[in-house]
Amino acid sequence: MAVSAAKTSSKPGPKHNIEAVRQAYYERIAKSGLKPLWKVMDSLVPDEPASRAAPVIWHYADVKALVMESGGLITAEEAKRRVLILENPALRGESRVTNTLFAGIQMILPGEVAPAHRHVSSAIRFVLDGEGAYTAVEGEKAFMAPGDFVITANWSPHDHGNPSGKPMLWLDVLDAPTINFFETSFGEDFEEPVQPTARQDGDSLSLYGSSVLPDGTEIKNRTPIINYTYARTRPIVDRMRRAGEIDRRHGARVRYANPFTGGAVLPTMGAYLAMLPKGFRGEPYRSTDGAIFVCAEGHGTTDVGGKVLEWGQNDVFVVPPWTRYCHNAAKQSVLFSISDRPAQEALGIWREGA
Ligand SMILES: [Fe+2]
């Protein structure tokens, strides 16, 4: 019996023939730049999102020590930007933290200048450490303090300087992978390392964040505010917490808004600030935007797809798209987050679920 069965299976049958014929066909059409859709349909149109990014956390104490070390190796002016990239371990060699976003930790030492330039990629900064360094954007010199959320939108000239006596470190997040996906990246350096600044610190927040707009203002799809200061935003989430306005998934959370439209601060990236009361145990949540979280205050854990990330002040962690997560706060905590949600919403592809 066994001999006869072996004989049968080794004999080329009709099925074997059709596979061989198909394979020969695939090889032949490949020479004409063609490929059968039916062989790749499942990966091209999966039943649900399958992110390439991994959940990951960077602990600030480790990262800070390594960034400080770079201060002895290269100046901010030489480097143009002294940044260590937070590269997702599942996306090695791609200079990105999620499929659509870049993240890095930037440092500027006392007396240094990071020279003026501009690019199509929009950038946000979330200040981690130090006080009194500035980002100059579109003529406004914004002095930065921990928890401040500073924006340099698409093609805005920007430079940084640190007249204070202490190093300043911040998280940079850019939409560069998205811009490069479209292959639409332009950039240029300016001859003068420092741009002229006619506007004072806080001008744009005062002008555009006070329920009035300068008459005749052109409405844009990105915020005109340069620095959403922590001093102004934190008391708002604290008031929400005290009033019991606490989302069961996200805590007492606000969305940073473009005062022109009420929409996101940038067309490609949106940001939130959330206060989690002590003992908060968040309900599970997932959405199709990949998010980068920073702990501004406190201590807790986030379960991201079954992986528990334990965070403290200034730690940065990633929740990949469509990965279920829930926050737990051991003590009262504040989380800043940024994601590509506005881009997905503009395209009509954003979804959320439990
Ligand atoms: Fe830049």
Tab-separated table of N, CA and C in Angstrom, residues 41 52 67 104 130 137 147 149-150 157 208 210 238 254 257-258 272 274 297 301-302 315 322 334 342:
chain	number	residue	atom	x	y	z
A	41	MET	N	-2.929	39.479	-2.632
A	41	MET	CA	-4.160	40.151	-2.186
A	41	MET	C	-4.237	40.295	-0.672
A	52	ARG	N	3.642	47.678	11.101
A	52	ARG	CA	5.019	47.188	11.126
A	52	ARG	C	5.732	47.653	12.391
A	67	VAL	N	22.523	61.385	25.066
A	67	VAL	CA	22.436	62.657	24.330
A	67	VAL	C	23.478	63.633	24.880
A	104	GLY	N	12.777	62.224	17.708
A	104	GLY	CA	14.161	62.302	18.168
A	104	GLY	C	14.255	63.151	19.413
A	130	GLY	N	15.311	71.757	31.013
A	130	GLY	CA	15.958	73.049	30.813
A	130	GLY	C	14.930	74.167	30.779
A	137	VAL	N	10.493	81.171	15.263
A	137	VAL	CA	9.682	80.692	14.142
A	137	VAL	C	8.940	81.873	13.542
A	147	GLY	N	7.288	70.969	29.255
A	147	GLY	CA	5.850	70.800	29.007
A	147	GLY	C	5.319	71.670	27.890
A	149	PHE	N	4.691	73.041	24.171
A	149	PHE	CA	4.457	72.349	22.907
A	149	PHE	C	4.637	73.392	21.803
A	150	VAL	N	5.739	73.273	21.079
A	150	VAL	CA	6.161	74.307	20.118
A	150	VAL	C	6.041	73.745	18.694
A	157	PRO	N	10.490	79.203	8.492
A	157	PRO	CA	11.892	79.347	8.904
A	157	PRO	C	11.997	79.174	10.422
A	208	TYR	N	-3.728	84.875	18.898
A	208	TYR	CA	-4.643	83.881	18.306
A	208	TYR	C	-5.318	82.981	19.331
A	210	SER	N	-6.957	83.958	22.143
A	210	SER	CA	-7.725	84.773	23.089
A	210	SER	C	-9.126	85.084	22.581
A	238	ASP	N	-6.289	70.079	34.677
A	238	ASP	CA	-6.462	69.914	36.125
A	238	ASP	C	-7.883	70.305	36.534
A	254	VAL	N	-7.434	67.179	26.742
A	254	VAL	CA	-7.751	68.225	25.764
A	254	VAL	C	-6.984	67.959	24.474
A	257	ALA	N	-5.816	72.826	19.597
A	257	ALA	CA	-6.629	73.226	18.440
A	257	ALA	C	-6.009	74.360	17.643
A	258	ASN	N	-6.290	74.348	16.358
A	258	ASN	CA	-5.980	75.472	15.476
A	258	ASN	C	-7.086	76.509	15.680
A	272	TYR	N	-2.480	65.989	22.013
A	272	TYR	CA	-3.376	65.975	23.170
A	272	TYR	C	-2.566	66.129	24.452
A	274	ALA	N	-3.308	65.013	28.537
A	274	ALA	CA	-4.274	64.324	29.396
A	274	ALA	C	-3.746	64.232	30.816
A	297	GLU	N	4.429	64.277	33.672
A	297	GLU	CA	4.443	64.214	35.140
A	297	GLU	C	3.933	62.847	35.548
A	301	THR	N	1.747	52.802	34.115
A	301	THR	CA	2.035	51.798	33.094
A	301	THR	C	1.004	51.911	31.975
A	302	THR	N	1.401	51.480	30.792
A	302	THR	CA	0.450	51.347	29.691
A	302	THR	C	0.634	49.959	29.096
A	315	ASP	N	9.718	59.942	30.006
A	315	ASP	CA	9.832	58.733	29.185
A	315	ASP	C	8.928	58.875	27.957
A	322	TRP	N	-3.793	50.670	15.550
A	322	TRP	CA	-4.742	49.565	15.762
A	322	TRP	C	-4.234	48.534	16.772
A	334	VAL	N	0.490	63.205	33.964
A	334	VAL	CA	0.116	63.974	32.776
A	334	VAL	C	0.825	63.355	31.575
A	342	PRO	N	-4.918	63.550	12.255
A	342	PRO	CA	-5.540	64.510	11.323
A	342	PRO	C	-5.353	64.133	9.857
